[in-house]
Coordinates of C-alpha atoms in Angstrom, one line a residue:
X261 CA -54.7 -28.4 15.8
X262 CA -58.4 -28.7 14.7
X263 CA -59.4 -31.5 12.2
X264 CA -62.7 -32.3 12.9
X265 CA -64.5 -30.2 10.8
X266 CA -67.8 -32.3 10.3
X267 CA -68.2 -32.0 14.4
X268 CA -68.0 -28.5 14.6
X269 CA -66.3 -25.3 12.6
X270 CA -64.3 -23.0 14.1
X271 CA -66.0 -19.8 13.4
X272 CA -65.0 -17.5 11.4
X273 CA -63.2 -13.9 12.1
X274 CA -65.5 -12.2 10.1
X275 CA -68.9 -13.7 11.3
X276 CA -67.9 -12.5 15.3
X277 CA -67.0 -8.7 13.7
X278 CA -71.2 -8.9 12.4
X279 CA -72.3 -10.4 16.0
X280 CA -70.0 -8.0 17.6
X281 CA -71.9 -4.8 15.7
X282 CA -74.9 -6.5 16.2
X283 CA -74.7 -6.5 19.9
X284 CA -73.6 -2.9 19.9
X285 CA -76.3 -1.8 17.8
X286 CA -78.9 -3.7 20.3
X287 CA -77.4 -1.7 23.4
X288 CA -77.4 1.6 21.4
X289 CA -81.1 0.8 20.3
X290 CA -82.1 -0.5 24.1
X291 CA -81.3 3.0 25.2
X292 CA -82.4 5.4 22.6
X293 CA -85.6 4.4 21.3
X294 CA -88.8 3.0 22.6
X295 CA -90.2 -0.3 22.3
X296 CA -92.1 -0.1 18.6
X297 CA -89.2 1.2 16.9
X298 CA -87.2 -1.2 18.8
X299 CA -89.0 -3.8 17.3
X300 CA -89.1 -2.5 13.6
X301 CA -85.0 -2.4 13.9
X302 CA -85.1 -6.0 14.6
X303 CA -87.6 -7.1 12.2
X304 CA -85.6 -5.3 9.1
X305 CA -81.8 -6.1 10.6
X306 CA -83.0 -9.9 11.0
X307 CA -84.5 -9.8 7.3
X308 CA -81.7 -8.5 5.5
X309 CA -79.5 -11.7 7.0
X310 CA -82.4 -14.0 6.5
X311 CA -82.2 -13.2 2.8
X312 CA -78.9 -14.0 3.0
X313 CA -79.3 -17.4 4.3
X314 CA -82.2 -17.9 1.3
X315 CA -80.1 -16.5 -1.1
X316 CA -77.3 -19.2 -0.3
X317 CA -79.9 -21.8 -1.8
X318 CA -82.0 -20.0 -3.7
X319 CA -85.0 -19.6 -1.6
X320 CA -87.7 -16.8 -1.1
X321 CA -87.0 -15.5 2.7
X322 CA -90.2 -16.2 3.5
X323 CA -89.9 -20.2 3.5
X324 CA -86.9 -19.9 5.8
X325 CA -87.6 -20.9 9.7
X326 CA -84.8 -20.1 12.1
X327 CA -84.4 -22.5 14.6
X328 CA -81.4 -23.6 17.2
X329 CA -80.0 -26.0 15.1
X330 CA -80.7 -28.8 12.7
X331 CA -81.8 -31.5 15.2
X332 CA -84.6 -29.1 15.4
X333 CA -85.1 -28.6 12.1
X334 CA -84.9 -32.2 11.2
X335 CA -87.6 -33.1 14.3
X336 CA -89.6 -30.2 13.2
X337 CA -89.7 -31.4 9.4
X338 CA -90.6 -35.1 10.2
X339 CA -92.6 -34.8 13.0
X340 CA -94.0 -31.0 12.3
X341 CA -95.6 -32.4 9.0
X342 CA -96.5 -36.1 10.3
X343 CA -98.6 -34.4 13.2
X344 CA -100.3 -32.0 11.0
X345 CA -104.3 -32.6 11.6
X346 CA -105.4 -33.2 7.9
X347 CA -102.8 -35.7 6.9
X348 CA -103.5 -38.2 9.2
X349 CA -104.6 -41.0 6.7
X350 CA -100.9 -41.0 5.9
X351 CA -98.8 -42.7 8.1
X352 CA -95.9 -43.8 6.2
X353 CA -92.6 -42.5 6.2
X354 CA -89.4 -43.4 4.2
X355 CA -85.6 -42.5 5.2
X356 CA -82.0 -44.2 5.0
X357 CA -80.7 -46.8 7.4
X358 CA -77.6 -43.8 7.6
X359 CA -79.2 -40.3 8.5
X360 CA -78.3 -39.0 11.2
X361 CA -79.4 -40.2 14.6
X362 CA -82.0 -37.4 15.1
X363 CA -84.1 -38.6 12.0
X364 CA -84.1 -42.3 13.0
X365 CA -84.8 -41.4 16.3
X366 CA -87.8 -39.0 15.0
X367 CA -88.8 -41.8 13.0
X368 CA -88.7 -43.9 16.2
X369 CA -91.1 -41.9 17.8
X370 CA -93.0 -42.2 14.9
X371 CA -93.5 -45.4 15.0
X372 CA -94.7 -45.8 18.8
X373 CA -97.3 -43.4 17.7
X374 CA -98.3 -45.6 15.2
X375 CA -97.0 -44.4 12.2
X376 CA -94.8 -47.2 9.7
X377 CA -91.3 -46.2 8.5
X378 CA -89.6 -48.3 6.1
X379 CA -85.6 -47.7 6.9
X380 CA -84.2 -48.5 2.8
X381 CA -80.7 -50.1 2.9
X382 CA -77.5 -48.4 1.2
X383 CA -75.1 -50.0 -1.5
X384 CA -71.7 -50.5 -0.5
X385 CA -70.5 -47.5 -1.6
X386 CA -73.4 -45.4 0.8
X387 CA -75.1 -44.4 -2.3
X388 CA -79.2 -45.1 -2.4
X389 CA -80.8 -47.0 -5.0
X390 CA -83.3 -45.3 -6.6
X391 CA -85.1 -48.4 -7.8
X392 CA -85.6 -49.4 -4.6
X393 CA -86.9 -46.5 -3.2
X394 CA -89.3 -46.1 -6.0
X395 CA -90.9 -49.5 -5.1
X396 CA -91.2 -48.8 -1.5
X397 CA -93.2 -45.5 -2.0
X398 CA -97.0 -46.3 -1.4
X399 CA -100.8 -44.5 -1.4
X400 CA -100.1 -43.9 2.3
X401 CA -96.4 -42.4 2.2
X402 CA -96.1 -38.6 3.3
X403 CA -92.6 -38.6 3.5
X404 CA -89.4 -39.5 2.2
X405 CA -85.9 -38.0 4.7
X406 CA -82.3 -38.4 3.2
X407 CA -79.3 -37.0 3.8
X408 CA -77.6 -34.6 1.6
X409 CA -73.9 -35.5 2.5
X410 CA -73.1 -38.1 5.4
X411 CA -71.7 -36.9 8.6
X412 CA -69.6 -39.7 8.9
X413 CA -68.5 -40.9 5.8
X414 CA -69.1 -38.0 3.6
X415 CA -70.7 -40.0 0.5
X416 CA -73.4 -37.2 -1.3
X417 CA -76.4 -37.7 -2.8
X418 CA -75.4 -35.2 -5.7
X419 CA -71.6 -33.7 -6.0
X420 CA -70.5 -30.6 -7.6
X421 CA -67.0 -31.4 -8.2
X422 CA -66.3 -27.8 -10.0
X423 CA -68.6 -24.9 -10.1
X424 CA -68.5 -21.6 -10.8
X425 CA -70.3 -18.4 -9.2
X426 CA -70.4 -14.9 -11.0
X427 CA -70.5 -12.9 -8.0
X428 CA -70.9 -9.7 -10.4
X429 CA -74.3 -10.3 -10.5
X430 CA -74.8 -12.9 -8.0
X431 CA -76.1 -15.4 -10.2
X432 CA -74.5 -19.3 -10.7
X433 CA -72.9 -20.4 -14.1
X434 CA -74.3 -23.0 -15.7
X435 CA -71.2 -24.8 -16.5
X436 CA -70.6 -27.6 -13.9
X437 CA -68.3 -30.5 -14.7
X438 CA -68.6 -34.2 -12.8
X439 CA -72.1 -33.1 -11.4
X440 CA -74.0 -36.3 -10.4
X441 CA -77.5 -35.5 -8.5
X442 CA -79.4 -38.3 -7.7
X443 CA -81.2 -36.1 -4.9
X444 CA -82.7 -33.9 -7.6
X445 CA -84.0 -37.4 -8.8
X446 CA -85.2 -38.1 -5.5
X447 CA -86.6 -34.6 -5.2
X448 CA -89.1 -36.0 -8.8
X449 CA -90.0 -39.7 -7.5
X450 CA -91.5 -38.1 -4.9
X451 CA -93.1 -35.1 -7.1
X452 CA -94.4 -37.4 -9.0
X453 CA -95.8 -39.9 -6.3
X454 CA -97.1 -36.5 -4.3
X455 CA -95.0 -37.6 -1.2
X456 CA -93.1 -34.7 0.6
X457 CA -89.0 -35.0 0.2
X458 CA -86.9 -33.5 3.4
X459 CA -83.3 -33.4 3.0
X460 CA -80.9 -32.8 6.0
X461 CA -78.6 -30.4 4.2
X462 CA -76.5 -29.4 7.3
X463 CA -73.2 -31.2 6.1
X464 CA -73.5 -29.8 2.5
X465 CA -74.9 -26.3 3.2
X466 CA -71.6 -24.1 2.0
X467 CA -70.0 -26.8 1.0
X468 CA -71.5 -27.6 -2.6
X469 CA -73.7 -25.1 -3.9
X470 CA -77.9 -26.3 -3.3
X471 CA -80.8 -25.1 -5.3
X472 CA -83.9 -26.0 -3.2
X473 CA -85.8 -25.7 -6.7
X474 CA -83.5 -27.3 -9.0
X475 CA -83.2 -30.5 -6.9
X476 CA -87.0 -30.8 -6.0
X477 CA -87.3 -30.6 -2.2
X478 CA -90.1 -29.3 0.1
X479 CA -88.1 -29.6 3.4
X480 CA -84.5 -28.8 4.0
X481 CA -82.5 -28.7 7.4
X482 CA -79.6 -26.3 7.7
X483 CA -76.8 -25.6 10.7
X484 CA -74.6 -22.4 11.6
X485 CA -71.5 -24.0 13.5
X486 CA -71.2 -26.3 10.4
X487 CA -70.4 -23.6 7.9
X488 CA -68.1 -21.1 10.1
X489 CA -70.8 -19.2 11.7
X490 CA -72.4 -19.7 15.7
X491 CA -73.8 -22.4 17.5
X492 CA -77.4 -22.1 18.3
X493 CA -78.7 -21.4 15.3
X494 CA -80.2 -23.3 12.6
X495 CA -83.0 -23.2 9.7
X496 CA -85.5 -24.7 8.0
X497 CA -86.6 -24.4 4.5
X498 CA -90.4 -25.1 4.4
X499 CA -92.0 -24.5 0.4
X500 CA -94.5 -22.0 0.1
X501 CA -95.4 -23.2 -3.6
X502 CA -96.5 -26.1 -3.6
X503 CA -97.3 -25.2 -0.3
X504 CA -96.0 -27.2 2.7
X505 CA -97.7 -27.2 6.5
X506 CA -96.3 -28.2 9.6
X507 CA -97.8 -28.4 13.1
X508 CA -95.2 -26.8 15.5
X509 CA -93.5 -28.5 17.8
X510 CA -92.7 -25.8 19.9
X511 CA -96.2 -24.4 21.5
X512 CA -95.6 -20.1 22.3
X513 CA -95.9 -16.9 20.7
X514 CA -96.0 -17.9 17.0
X515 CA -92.9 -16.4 16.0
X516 CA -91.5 -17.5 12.4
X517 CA -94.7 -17.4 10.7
X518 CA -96.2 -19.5 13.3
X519 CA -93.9 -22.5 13.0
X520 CA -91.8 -22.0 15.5
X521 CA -92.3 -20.3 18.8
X522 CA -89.6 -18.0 20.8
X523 CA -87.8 -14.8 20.4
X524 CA -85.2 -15.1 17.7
X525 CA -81.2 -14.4 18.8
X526 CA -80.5 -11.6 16.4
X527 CA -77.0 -11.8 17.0
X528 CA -77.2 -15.7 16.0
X529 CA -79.1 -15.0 13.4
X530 CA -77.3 -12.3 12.1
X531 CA -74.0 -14.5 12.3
X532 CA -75.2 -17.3 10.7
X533 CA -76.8 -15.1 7.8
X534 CA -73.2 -13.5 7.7
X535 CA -71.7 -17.3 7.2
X536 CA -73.9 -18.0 4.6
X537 CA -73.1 -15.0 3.0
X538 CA -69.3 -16.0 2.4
X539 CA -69.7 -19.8 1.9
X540 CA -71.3 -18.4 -1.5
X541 CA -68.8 -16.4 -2.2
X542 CA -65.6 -18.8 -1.0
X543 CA -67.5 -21.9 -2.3
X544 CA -65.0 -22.7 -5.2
X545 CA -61.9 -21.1 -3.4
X546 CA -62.8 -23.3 -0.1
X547 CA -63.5 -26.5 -2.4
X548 CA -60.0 -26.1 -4.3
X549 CA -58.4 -25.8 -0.8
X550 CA -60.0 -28.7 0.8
X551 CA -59.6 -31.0 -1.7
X552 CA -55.8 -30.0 -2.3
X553 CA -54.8 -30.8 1.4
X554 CA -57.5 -33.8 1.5
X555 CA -55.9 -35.5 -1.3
X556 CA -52.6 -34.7 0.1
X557 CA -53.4 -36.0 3.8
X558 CA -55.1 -39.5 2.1
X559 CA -52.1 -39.9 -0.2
X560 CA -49.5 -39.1 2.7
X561 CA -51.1 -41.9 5.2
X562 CA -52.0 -44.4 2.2
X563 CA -48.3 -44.4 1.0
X564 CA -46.8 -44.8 4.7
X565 CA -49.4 -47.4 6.0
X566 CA -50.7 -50.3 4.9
X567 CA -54.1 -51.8 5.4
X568 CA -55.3 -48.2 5.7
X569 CA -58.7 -48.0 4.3
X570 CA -60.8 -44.9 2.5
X571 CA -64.5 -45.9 3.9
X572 CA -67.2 -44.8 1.2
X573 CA -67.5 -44.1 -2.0
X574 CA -64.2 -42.7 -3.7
X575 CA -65.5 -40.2 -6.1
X576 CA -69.4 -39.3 -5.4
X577 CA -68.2 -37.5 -1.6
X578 CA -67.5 -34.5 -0.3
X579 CA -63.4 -34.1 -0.1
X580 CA -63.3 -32.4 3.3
X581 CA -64.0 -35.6 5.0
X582 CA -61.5 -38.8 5.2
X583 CA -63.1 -41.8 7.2
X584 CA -60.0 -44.0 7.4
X585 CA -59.8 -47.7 8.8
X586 CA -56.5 -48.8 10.4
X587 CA -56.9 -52.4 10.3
X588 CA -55.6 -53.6 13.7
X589 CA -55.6 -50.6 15.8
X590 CA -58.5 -50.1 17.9
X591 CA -59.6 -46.3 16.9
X592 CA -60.5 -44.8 20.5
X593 CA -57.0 -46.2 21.7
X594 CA -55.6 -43.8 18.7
X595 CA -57.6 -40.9 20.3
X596 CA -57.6 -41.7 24.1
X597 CA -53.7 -41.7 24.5
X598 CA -53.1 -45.2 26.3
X599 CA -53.0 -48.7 25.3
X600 CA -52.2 -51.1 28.3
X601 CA -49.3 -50.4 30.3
X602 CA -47.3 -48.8 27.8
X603 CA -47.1 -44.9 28.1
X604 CA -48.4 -43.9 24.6
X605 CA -48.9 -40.0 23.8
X606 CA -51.6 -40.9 21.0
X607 CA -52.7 -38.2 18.7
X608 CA -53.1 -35.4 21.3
X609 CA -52.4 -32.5 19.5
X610 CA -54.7 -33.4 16.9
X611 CA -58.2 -32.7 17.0
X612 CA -59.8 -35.6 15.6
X613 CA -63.1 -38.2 15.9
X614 CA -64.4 -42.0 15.6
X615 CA -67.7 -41.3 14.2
X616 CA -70.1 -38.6 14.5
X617 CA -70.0 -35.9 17.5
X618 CA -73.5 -36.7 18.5
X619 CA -72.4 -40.9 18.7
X620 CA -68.7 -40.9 19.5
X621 CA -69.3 -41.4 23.0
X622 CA -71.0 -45.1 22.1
X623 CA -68.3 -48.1 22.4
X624 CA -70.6 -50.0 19.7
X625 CA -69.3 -49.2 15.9
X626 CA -70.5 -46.6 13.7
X627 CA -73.9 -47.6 12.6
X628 CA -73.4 -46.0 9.1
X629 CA -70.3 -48.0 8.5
X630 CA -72.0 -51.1 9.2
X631 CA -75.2 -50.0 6.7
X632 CA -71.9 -49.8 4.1
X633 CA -71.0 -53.1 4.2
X634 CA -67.4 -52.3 6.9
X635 CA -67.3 -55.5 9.2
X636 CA -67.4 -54.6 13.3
X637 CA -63.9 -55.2 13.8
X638 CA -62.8 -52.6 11.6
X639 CA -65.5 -50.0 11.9
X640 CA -63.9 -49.9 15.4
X641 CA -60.5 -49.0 13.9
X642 CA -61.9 -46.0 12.1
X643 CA -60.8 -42.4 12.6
X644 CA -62.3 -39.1 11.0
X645 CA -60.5 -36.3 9.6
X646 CA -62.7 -33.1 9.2
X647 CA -60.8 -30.5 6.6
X648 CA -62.0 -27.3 6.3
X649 CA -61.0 -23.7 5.4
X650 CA -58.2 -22.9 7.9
X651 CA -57.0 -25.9 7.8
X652 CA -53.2 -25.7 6.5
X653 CA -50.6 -27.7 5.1
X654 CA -48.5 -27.5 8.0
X655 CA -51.1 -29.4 10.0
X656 CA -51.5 -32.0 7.6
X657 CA -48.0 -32.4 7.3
X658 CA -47.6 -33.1 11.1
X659 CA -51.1 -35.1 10.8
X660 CA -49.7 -37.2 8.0
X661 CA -46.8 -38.0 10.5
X662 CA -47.9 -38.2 13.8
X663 CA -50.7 -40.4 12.5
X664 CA -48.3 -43.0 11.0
X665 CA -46.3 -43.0 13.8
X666 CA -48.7 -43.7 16.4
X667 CA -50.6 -46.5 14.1
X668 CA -47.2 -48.1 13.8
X669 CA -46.4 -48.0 17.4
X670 CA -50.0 -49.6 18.3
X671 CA -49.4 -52.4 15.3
X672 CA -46.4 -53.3 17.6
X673 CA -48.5 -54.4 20.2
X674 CA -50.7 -56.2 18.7
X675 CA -50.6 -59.9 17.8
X676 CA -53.3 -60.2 15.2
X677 CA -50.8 -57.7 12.9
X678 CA -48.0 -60.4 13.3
X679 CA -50.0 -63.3 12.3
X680 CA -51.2 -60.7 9.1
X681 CA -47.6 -59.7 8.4
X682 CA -47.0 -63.9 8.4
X683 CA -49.9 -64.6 6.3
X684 CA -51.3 -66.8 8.9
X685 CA -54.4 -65.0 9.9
X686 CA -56.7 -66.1 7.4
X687 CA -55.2 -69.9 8.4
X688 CA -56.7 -69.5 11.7
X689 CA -60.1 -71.5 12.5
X690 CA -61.7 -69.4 15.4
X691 CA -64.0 -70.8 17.7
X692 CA -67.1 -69.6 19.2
X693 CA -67.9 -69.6 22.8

């Protein structure tokens, strides 16, 4: 069973039936018309589901760039509008000690160019302080990157915890309860300070509903495979008003009004407008659902184990993800299935992850629960549980107790959990060597 949602979504039936058509229609058109009127179907069939990606966060289709994924359209946002010829007196950027590795690693780059980024620290709870980044924004910053909803850890920078859609006429009610957007305050520091804002969105895109003009940004990454639709495919939301330029980072034909070179996948494009399309109508409905069965999943470990830890904040993050610490059990011996000589099954059947998909395959711990104040040793314990819309209770259920079982069996084993059960491991004076 699948629960690791945050890596990848499974996608959805309906999203293959629109690709399916899609690549009907382009054999049928391939053999009965010529080339221009080829071209005019796919310039029309590729709008109508790029409106439908805009229309998921109230954009105009013309500021969306398609590209294969949001590592490109986080690179392309940093580096696309540090590069750009006429802001070259400023070389300053600003991002989060916790985004995701492609925006530190664009930063990176940055700097042996010779730009400065300043990398801002996160409370304990993952949640910016505003002050500070405030006080770090100078004459010579261009940009500000932060992360909509954490990969690992899920802590948002703005929570919807109800909302409600009229899908009658397609238009959001205004009555939202618990809402708490510091990102939209982000979005006006840097208005104000005339620095650009770039949010990676791709964890939060379908998830909790995003108004690109409500919450003040200029750049905005979004992913397919994270909301039920393809791999491949991705966006970028680049303002038209103020208006926002980018150099290109990929040198070609000019395609997507000249930001981003190469023939577009219609069929990608057409399933990841199709996704977008139902995570606006199934936002409530898929919130309600993931929160029930997260709530019941956290509650069904918490009451069965001890020492098992909620990392993040407890209230501002998205429900669908559960990054729980098992003090004593080494996390990749909970996934990889062995633990000395002892034959130990481990949580086969379940789909699950220590960290994010793009880091999981580092032995050092999750950098983002170190920026949160978790100590090394039990960053390494940590496990990721990805909930998502066909995920049932019936897998939770076995989750709940194949996960205490296989915790309880490692605990056995391991001697640092006896002197805890004894009260003696806080006694003990280590030594360094």
């Amino acid at each position: 069973m699948y629960l690791d949602v945050q890596a990848t979504s499974p996608v959805d039936p309906r999203v293959i039936d629109v690709m399916n058509q899609m690549h009907f229609c382009v054999e049928e058109t391939n053999k009965k018309f010529l080339w221009i009127f080829r071209r005019t179907f796919f310039s029309v069939y590729v709008f109508e589901w790029e409106t439908k990606v805009a229309k998921l966060v109230n954009a105009d289709p013309k500021e969306i760039v398609f590209t294969s994924g949001a590592t490109e359209s986080n690179n392309l946002a940093i580096k696309g509008a540090a590069y750009f010829p006429r802001r070259k007196e400023k070389k300053h950027l600003i991002t989060v000690q916790t985004e995701h590795k492609c925006v530190l690693d664009s930063c990176r780059q940055l700097e042996m160019d010779g730009y400065t980024v300043t990398y801002l620290p996160v409370q304990s709870n993952g949640i910016l302080d505003l002050n500070l980044l405030a006080s770090k924004i100078t004459e010579n910053t261009l940009l500000v990157s932060v992360m909509h909803i954490n990969n690992e850890v899920s802590v948002g920078t703005h929570l919807y915890l109800i909302v409600c859609w009229d899908t009658r006429d397609n238009t959001q009610n205004k009555q939202k309860i618990g809402v708490i957007q510091p990102i939209k305050e982000i979005g006006q520091i840097c208005r104000e300070k005339g620095v650009y804002f770039h949010c990676d969105a791709a964890q939060s895109l379908g998830k909790v509903p995003i108004d690109v003009n409500e919450l003040n940004v200029d750049l905005m990454s979004f992913s397919g495979h994270k909301i039920y639709g393809p791999k491949g495919i991705g966006a970028l939301f680049v303002r038209r008003r103020p208006r926002v330029q980018l150099r290109p980072i990929i040198s070609g034909g000019g395609q997507e009004r000249g930001m981003r070179s190469g023939t577009l996948p219609a069929p990608l494009v057409v399933g990841f407008g199709k996704a977008c399309e139902l995570a606006r109508l199934c936002v409530q409905e898929d919130h309600a659902h993931v929160s029930k069965l997260s709530a019941k999943l956290l509650q069904g470990i918490q009451e069965r184990l001890v020492e098992a830890t909620l990392n993040g904040d407890k209230i501002q993050r998205y429900p669908g993800n559960l990054n729980i610490s098992f003090a004593f059990v080494e996390g990749e011996s909970l996934l990889m299935g062995s633990h000395l000589f002892y034959a130990f099954t481990g949580l086969k059947n379940v789909c699950v992850s220590s960290g994010s998909a793009c880091t999981s395959a580092s032995l050092e711990p999750s950098y983002v629960l170190r920026a949160i104040g978790v100590s090394d040793d039990l960053a390494h314990t940590s496990i990721r549980f990805g909930i998502g819309r066909f995920t049932t209770e019936e897998e939770i259920d076995y989750t709940i107790a194949e996960t205490v079982k296989h915790v309880t069996r490692l605990r056995e084993m391991s001697p640092l959990f006896d002197l805890w059960k004894e009260g003696l491991l806080n006694k003990i004076q280590w030594t360094q060597h």
